[in-house]
Amino acid sequence: MGLSSVTTGSDTIKFCIFDLRSGQHEGEELNKILFFYPADLPFSTQLSVIGLSEGLITFTRIFSPEAACEVIEAEGHSHVFYEAEPDVWMVMIVEKSKESEAIWRIDALRSVLKEVHSLFMMFHGSIRALLDKEPNGGLIRSHLYSFIMDYLSVTGQSIRIMCWKYFMLLTDLVSGPSGIHNTFRCTVSSLEDTINLFTYAVLRLSPRALSSGLSSWSYLRKGNVSSHAATGSVLANSGAVLDQFYRSRDTSSGEDPSYHIARPLQQDKWTKGKDGFLVSDIWKAEASSSVPTTPTIWLQKTDERVYLCAFQHRNLTLILLFPVTSSLNDQGISLVKQQVLENASLKIVKVEEKLSKGWGGENAYHVSGYRYLLLDGDRNVSRASPPTKVTTLTKESLVALNKLREEVDLEKSRAKSDSPDNDKDMEICIRAKNNAWVIALVTRGKELYMVLEKANETLLYASDAVENFSNRYCNGSFSLD
Amino acid sequence: MGSESDSSTSSDDSAPENPDPNPNPNPNPNSTLIDQTLDAIEDQLASIVLTQTNAIEDSSSEQEVFKDAPNGSLLDENNQPEIGGGEIVDEVEVVGEVEVVSSSIGVVWRRNNSELEVDQPSSPSSSGYAGGRGSSGATSASEIEEVSGDRIREIGREDSFDGMSDSQTAWVPGKRHADEDDASVSWRKRKKHFFILSHSGKPIYSRYGDEHKLAGFSATLQAIISFVENGGDRVKLVRAGKHQVVFLVKGPIYLVCISCTEEPYESLRGQLELIYGQMILILTKSVNRCFEKNPKFDMTPLLVDTYLMLLTTSSDAFYHLKDCRIRIEMVLLKSNVLSEVQRSMLDGGMRVEYLPVDPSARSGTSSPHLSQSRLATDSSDRLQEAFVGIGGPAGLWHFIYRSIYLDQYASSEFSSPINSLQQQKRLYRAYQKLYASMHDKGNGPHKTQFRRDENYVLLCWLTQDFELYAAFDPLADKALAIKTCNRVCQWVKDVENEIFLLGASPFSW
């Protein structure tokens, strides 16, 4: 997608965030809009998008007061809804391309919205809180704009699903393996916080993402293709466009330029210090100050603010979180860092060695003859065939799998609303039109999806293949015995 | 759409209880989309004159609704239509009954505004049966299975509330719950709504509730559709939790279904298509011209009372039938029967009973049971047989075999544990999902599917010659299930001549 298309306005994606509680009086409807991409769409268009969304939310409430509007499917577009906070809605509108099938899952798109919101909350707190702080919306709008634009510039390629290769990865954006930092041990109690931290770490703290002083373009070119690889044009443009935005906003909107908006998703803002700790100038006490402060984030579960410290040794990144208290200041933090270095360095080195040795490489989870995706909801683990192997599948197979996953999503959500405690148990094997076997197995919180293109005709053969896989790699979870 | 700031409540007469039982915690004037006061429309409605008197509201009149016989148990070649003679005829779904006041015949049929969907017959074993058996009772209605082209469709198996579907009460024609409107809790809780409205937002038909009271709601639906259209797109489906809202636009007619039945989108859309087809069958496409001339054209009166009966597909039969009609007319006039009938109906509330059908006129009434090797030759035996089984080999509970080439299908009887209506409905829903999955628009049709959940093991085969859908016990063994299906297919092929109509396709028009 790239921000290079910001000026054209005819994007394949529209993305908006609005607040139902604002702009209720005639003439003030624009106040509802908290974020809109592409930003250069005329206001009338923006209002009709919001208006339609709001209308459908109200309409569906008539029949389904407990479950909010989820999606509008039209011939040319899908509108994906997500109620991020009470009365704060996010809507993503994706254009269906004529040549290729709709190759995204609605759930996958909704999880992108969830991720954006979750990450935003980790850095800035809730949208409602920012709105309450400044009801005219200036604060929240500037925060949302910079945050989401930064986010899009990084992950834009994944969302712009023109290239079908990526869609299998998109669905596991958060929990899937992505390069070397695929193990994440965390003692933070909340799953959501863990996922947020992991996502952020992968996006910005991995060795590849750090600024090395070289130009970003060539730096990324060097590395392997990661799931978040952005094109050169995006990188080239994003910085320029955003700078322009800030300059124009500052002068034209007359907003108080003194509130500093931390932009944690910005590229090249983290560097590795000599002591191994990662530093960044993203967080500052005030806009005018040039003294960086220690990064802080919000933990959702406990609703507390914590300092974020990251230590990196080769391929291992250690993230330390400690509560923000009045007694702890920058000096205190340096002390803690020192303690870590003194007492834990040796252990860190050893762990890193072990992990690196045990790292099977990018193709570690490749199982020859299978293309699979395994999701373990209990242990919050996922395994999948590496992207390079997935791309060997034909488009028809992938589309069939996608459709199957959508069906499974539907069944799971229905089962959940019927009986939240029981897990749905089901098995679906389809021999698709192109003769590939497309298989979904859901049992006791685990899911296994598989495409077998080289299997023979019979259902039994395909089932045997799955059973073998299950016995060898899934502890027999999916086997019938 | 967002500028409706009218916050008055619905002008409809709300139910005596709380008019808004699901109060929107958000005091958002836009929620009045549904509560729009449409004075203009009210005026229009006031000027509508319904020709239907609805005088006899007890709807005890019977409809002549015959069981569909998709295997083409049409009339025999001699094309002798007998009024009440008991020939099974093909059926077109009935919307209502037309007042046929023909001076020559002098028959007055009862009028009624019946529902588009019908409930289960009171006899459980007569449903879902390809060969059909004829209605088991005078008051029972039929279920409708249409085989149209390439699809097996099933409509009208919906009951209004959860838990009511097990009732064995006879279906009665006429609209139920006609007093509801969009403010009633009960109306909102219906499992499946159908609406037809004009492109100007005028309500034409609603399955539940009084159309006149649904003007505001109808306008909302129209607003949604046009809004999306103005944005250069066409809305197909809205999903919220278990609910789906399916839209279908046919020229000046908008059809909407709101359902929480978990049927696949394609099924619901197909049902809307059938409803539209029904409408057009009666009214023909000249309806479009009427709307062109006058967007506020009200077609409800046209829809109210219509009854169609298809006697034969042979296009040559027209003149012969005309002769027959004239002859019958003469006889009836001579005997003065008709005027008696008319008087009795008006004065004495006489009912015209559904006349029993001669089952031996049917073909294709086989009841395949793998455990029994005898072939079905005498269909009347079948009728009397009350088969209670526990499922066939390998836990086979039910199957449907469709011959693509012949455009006919055969299916097994329902036996234990698929005894009750509830069970049968659930099974058909499962088949629906299976079908939709196999016949995926973009990527299909697929070849084989095996599906297992806590309710069934389902197997589906699609080949160039046939389609097979089979349901087994959820614990059925895969290999055995496959073997069983193979045997079913083999068996059907063996008795093809007996269970299907061969020769020139009986459905060529």
PDB file of C-alpha atoms in Angstrom, chain B residues 22-146:
ATOM      1  CA  ASN B  22     -33.728  -3.152  24.235  1.00  0.00           C
ATOM      2  CA  PRO B  23     -33.012   0.418  25.060  1.00  0.00           C
ATOM      3  CA  ASN B  24     -29.958   1.657  23.415  1.00  0.00           C
ATOM      4  CA  PRO B  25     -27.718   2.811  26.242  1.00  0.00           C
ATOM      5  CA  ASN B  26     -26.347   5.315  23.884  1.00  0.00           C
ATOM      6  CA  PRO B  27     -28.778   8.189  23.628  1.00  0.00           C
ATOM      7  CA  ASN B  28     -27.984   8.562  20.032  1.00  0.00           C
ATOM      8  CA  PRO B  29     -30.548  10.269  17.889  1.00  0.00           C
ATOM      9  CA  ASN B  30     -29.340   8.199  15.011  1.00  0.00           C
ATOM     10  CA  SER B  31     -30.962   5.243  16.655  1.00  0.00           C
ATOM     11  CA  THR B  32     -34.200   6.749  15.501  1.00  0.00           C
ATOM     12  CA  LEU B  33     -33.462   5.413  12.082  1.00  0.00           C
ATOM     13  CA  ILE B  34     -35.788   2.663  13.044  1.00  0.00           C
ATOM     14  CA  ASP B  35     -38.185   4.959  14.755  1.00  0.00           C
ATOM     15  CA  GLN B  36     -38.539   7.288  11.897  1.00  0.00           C
ATOM     16  CA  THR B  37     -41.808   8.928  11.634  1.00  0.00           C
ATOM     17  CA  LEU B  38     -42.759   8.811   8.049  1.00  0.00           C
ATOM     18  CA  ASP B  39     -45.797  10.941   7.751  1.00  0.00           C
ATOM     19  CA  ALA B  40     -45.728  10.850   4.044  1.00  0.00           C
ATOM     20  CA  ILE B  41     -45.741   7.126   3.972  1.00  0.00           C
ATOM     21  CA  GLU B  42     -48.488   7.009   6.524  1.00  0.00           C
ATOM     22  CA  ASP B  43     -50.641   9.016   4.207  1.00  0.00           C
ATOM     23  CA  GLN B  44     -49.867   6.698   1.398  1.00  0.00           C
ATOM     24  CA  LEU B  45     -50.752   3.712   3.455  1.00  0.00           C
ATOM     25  CA  ALA B  46     -54.022   5.222   4.431  1.00  0.00           C
ATOM     26  CA  SER B  47     -54.961   5.333   0.822  1.00  0.00           C
ATOM     27  CA  ILE B  48     -54.200   1.736   0.190  1.00  0.00           C
ATOM     28  CA  VAL B  49     -57.286  -0.299  -0.189  1.00  0.00           C
ATOM     29  CA  LEU B  50     -56.800  -3.875   0.434  1.00  0.00           C
ATOM     30  CA  THR B  51     -59.142  -5.962  -1.564  1.00  0.00           C
ATOM     31  CA  GLN B  52     -58.707  -8.730   0.840  1.00  0.00           C
ATOM     32  CA  THR B  53     -61.507  -8.735   3.264  1.00  0.00           C
ATOM     33  CA  ASN B  54     -59.936 -11.197   5.595  1.00  0.00           C
ATOM     34  CA  ALA B  55     -63.399 -11.730   6.791  1.00  0.00           C
ATOM     35  CA  ILE B  56     -62.855 -15.305   7.580  1.00  0.00           C
ATOM     36  CA  GLU B  57     -59.786 -14.901   9.642  1.00  0.00           C
ATOM     37  CA  ASP B  58     -59.869 -18.206  11.335  1.00  0.00           C
ATOM     38  CA  SER B  59     -58.077 -19.445   8.258  1.00  0.00           C
ATOM     39  CA  SER B  60     -59.634 -22.745   8.566  1.00  0.00           C
ATOM     40  CA  SER B  61     -59.959 -23.027   4.897  1.00  0.00           C
ATOM     41  CA  GLU B  62     -57.734 -25.535   3.430  1.00  0.00           C
ATOM     42  CA  GLN B  63     -55.359 -24.861   0.755  1.00  0.00           C
ATOM     43  CA  GLU B  64     -54.974 -27.189  -2.029  1.00  0.00           C
ATOM     44  CA  VAL B  65     -51.375 -27.817  -1.541  1.00  0.00           C
ATOM     45  CA  PHE B  66     -50.019 -30.910  -3.014  1.00  0.00           C
ATOM     46  CA  LYS B  67     -46.880 -32.620  -2.145  1.00  0.00           C
ATOM     47  CA  ASP B  68     -44.091 -31.929  -4.473  1.00  0.00           C
ATOM     48  CA  ALA B  69     -42.865 -34.912  -6.335  1.00  0.00           C
ATOM     49  CA  PRO B  70     -39.531 -33.985  -7.675  1.00  0.00           C
ATOM     50  CA  ASN B  71     -39.011 -37.246  -9.332  1.00  0.00           C
ATOM     51  CA  GLY B  72     -41.457 -36.030 -11.797  1.00  0.00           C
ATOM     52  CA  SER B  73     -44.524 -37.848 -10.828  1.00  0.00           C
ATOM     53  CA  LEU B  74     -46.460 -35.817 -13.155  1.00  0.00           C
ATOM     54  CA  LEU B  75     -49.627 -36.751 -14.701  1.00  0.00           C
ATOM     55  CA  ASP B  76     -49.643 -39.751 -16.818  1.00  0.00           C
ATOM     56  CA  GLU B  77     -49.450 -39.192 -20.447  1.00  0.00           C
ATOM     57  CA  ASN B  78     -53.171 -39.171 -20.870  1.00  0.00           C
ATOM     58  CA  ASN B  79     -53.183 -35.793 -19.241  1.00  0.00           C
ATOM     59  CA  GLN B  80     -56.450 -36.153 -17.566  1.00  0.00           C
ATOM     60  CA  PRO B  81     -56.763 -33.582 -14.906  1.00  0.00           C
ATOM     61  CA  GLU B  82     -59.331 -34.510 -12.426  1.00  0.00           C
ATOM     62  CA  ILE B  83     -60.588 -32.062  -9.976  1.00  0.00           C
ATOM     63  CA  GLY B  84     -60.257 -33.928  -6.820  1.00  0.00           C
ATOM     64  CA  GLY B  85     -59.539 -36.988  -8.819  1.00  0.00           C
ATOM     65  CA  GLY B  86     -56.374 -37.551  -6.987  1.00  0.00           C
ATOM     66  CA  GLU B  87     -53.655 -37.053  -9.462  1.00  0.00           C
ATOM     67  CA  ILE B  88     -50.513 -35.794  -7.985  1.00  0.00           C
ATOM     68  CA  VAL B  89     -49.493 -32.606  -9.528  1.00  0.00           C
ATOM     69  CA  ASP B  90     -46.431 -30.550  -9.430  1.00  0.00           C
ATOM     70  CA  GLU B  91     -46.679 -27.804  -7.020  1.00  0.00           C
ATOM     71  CA  VAL B  92     -45.877 -24.234  -7.087  1.00  0.00           C
ATOM     72  CA  GLU B  93     -45.462 -22.622  -3.789  1.00  0.00           C
ATOM     73  CA  VAL B  94     -48.593 -20.910  -2.863  1.00  0.00           C
ATOM     74  CA  VAL B  95     -48.846 -17.418  -1.711  1.00  0.00           C
ATOM     75  CA  GLY B  96     -52.498 -17.218  -1.253  1.00  0.00           C
ATOM     76  CA  GLU B  97     -55.648 -18.153  -2.936  1.00  0.00           C
ATOM     77  CA  VAL B  98     -57.170 -16.193  -5.636  1.00  0.00           C
ATOM     78  CA  GLU B  99     -60.707 -15.311  -5.697  1.00  0.00           C
ATOM     79  CA  VAL B 100     -61.754 -16.933  -8.800  1.00  0.00           C
ATOM     80  CA  VAL B 101     -65.088 -15.598  -9.478  1.00  0.00           C
ATOM     81  CA  SER B 102     -65.914 -16.903 -12.755  1.00  0.00           C
ATOM     82  CA  SER B 103     -69.405 -16.442 -13.811  1.00  0.00           C
ATOM     83  CA  SER B 104     -69.275 -19.491 -15.918  1.00  0.00           C
ATOM     84  CA  ILE B 105     -68.035 -21.737 -13.234  1.00  0.00           C
ATOM     85  CA  GLY B 106     -69.462 -19.883 -10.364  1.00  0.00           C
ATOM     86  CA  VAL B 107     -66.940 -21.054  -7.907  1.00  0.00           C
ATOM     87  CA  VAL B 108     -65.774 -18.888  -5.151  1.00  0.00           C
ATOM     88  CA  TRP B 109     -62.643 -19.967  -3.473  1.00  0.00           C
ATOM     89  CA  ARG B 110     -61.702 -18.856  -0.118  1.00  0.00           C
ATOM     90  CA  ARG B 111     -59.226 -16.065   0.099  1.00  0.00           C
ATOM     91  CA  ASN B 112     -56.380 -16.006   2.314  1.00  0.00           C
ATOM     92  CA  ASN B 113     -53.090 -14.401   2.703  1.00  0.00           C
ATOM     93  CA  SER B 114     -51.003 -17.306   3.522  1.00  0.00           C
ATOM     94  CA  GLU B 115     -47.464 -17.463   4.580  1.00  0.00           C
ATOM     95  CA  LEU B 116     -44.757 -18.139   2.163  1.00  0.00           C
ATOM     96  CA  GLU B 117     -43.309 -20.778   4.331  1.00  0.00           C
ATOM     97  CA  VAL B 118     -44.988 -23.831   5.533  1.00  0.00           C
ATOM     98  CA  ASP B 119     -44.335 -25.990   8.485  1.00  0.00           C
ATOM     99  CA  GLN B 120     -43.801 -29.621   8.816  1.00  0.00           C
ATOM    100  CA  PRO B 121     -46.552 -32.019   8.136  1.00  0.00           C
ATOM    101  CA  SER B 122     -47.909 -33.749  11.124  1.00  0.00           C
ATOM    102  CA  SER B 123     -46.749 -37.077   9.908  1.00  0.00           C
ATOM    103  CA  PRO B 124     -43.043 -37.273  10.452  1.00  0.00           C
ATOM    104  CA  SER B 125     -42.374 -40.080   8.147  1.00  0.00           C
ATOM    105  CA  SER B 126     -43.746 -38.354   5.158  1.00  0.00           C
ATOM    106  CA  SER B 127     -41.216 -35.639   5.008  1.00  0.00           C
ATOM    107  CA  GLY B 128     -38.107 -35.567   3.037  1.00  0.00           C
ATOM    108  CA  TYR B 129     -39.160 -38.444   0.979  1.00  0.00           C
ATOM    109  CA  ALA B 130     -38.372 -38.190  -2.639  1.00  0.00           C
ATOM    110  CA  GLY B 131     -41.116 -40.305  -3.939  1.00  0.00           C
ATOM    111  CA  GLY B 132     -43.557 -38.546  -1.819  1.00  0.00           C
ATOM    112  CA  ARG B 133     -46.554 -40.094  -0.333  1.00  0.00           C
ATOM    113  CA  GLY B 134     -49.274 -37.605  -0.411  1.00  0.00           C
ATOM    114  CA  SER B 135     -50.478 -35.865   2.563  1.00  0.00           C
ATOM    115  CA  SER B 136     -51.513 -38.000   5.378  1.00  0.00           C
ATOM    116  CA  GLY B 137     -54.244 -35.830   6.551  1.00  0.00           C
ATOM    117  CA  ALA B 138     -56.613 -33.291   5.346  1.00  0.00           C
ATOM    118  CA  THR B 139     -55.145 -30.510   7.288  1.00  0.00           C
ATOM    119  CA  SER B 140     -51.538 -31.247   6.832  1.00  0.00           C
ATOM    120  CA  ALA B 141     -49.461 -29.111   4.646  1.00  0.00           C
ATOM    121  CA  SER B 142     -46.554 -30.180   2.668  1.00  0.00           C
ATOM    122  CA  GLU B 143     -43.022 -29.277   2.928  1.00  0.00           C
ATOM    123  CA  ILE B 144     -41.563 -28.078  -0.212  1.00  0.00           C
ATOM    124  CA  GLU B 145     -38.495 -29.383  -1.812  1.00  0.00           C
ATOM    125  CA  GLU B 146     -37.720 -27.978  -5.119  1.00  0.00           C
TER     126      GLU B 146
END
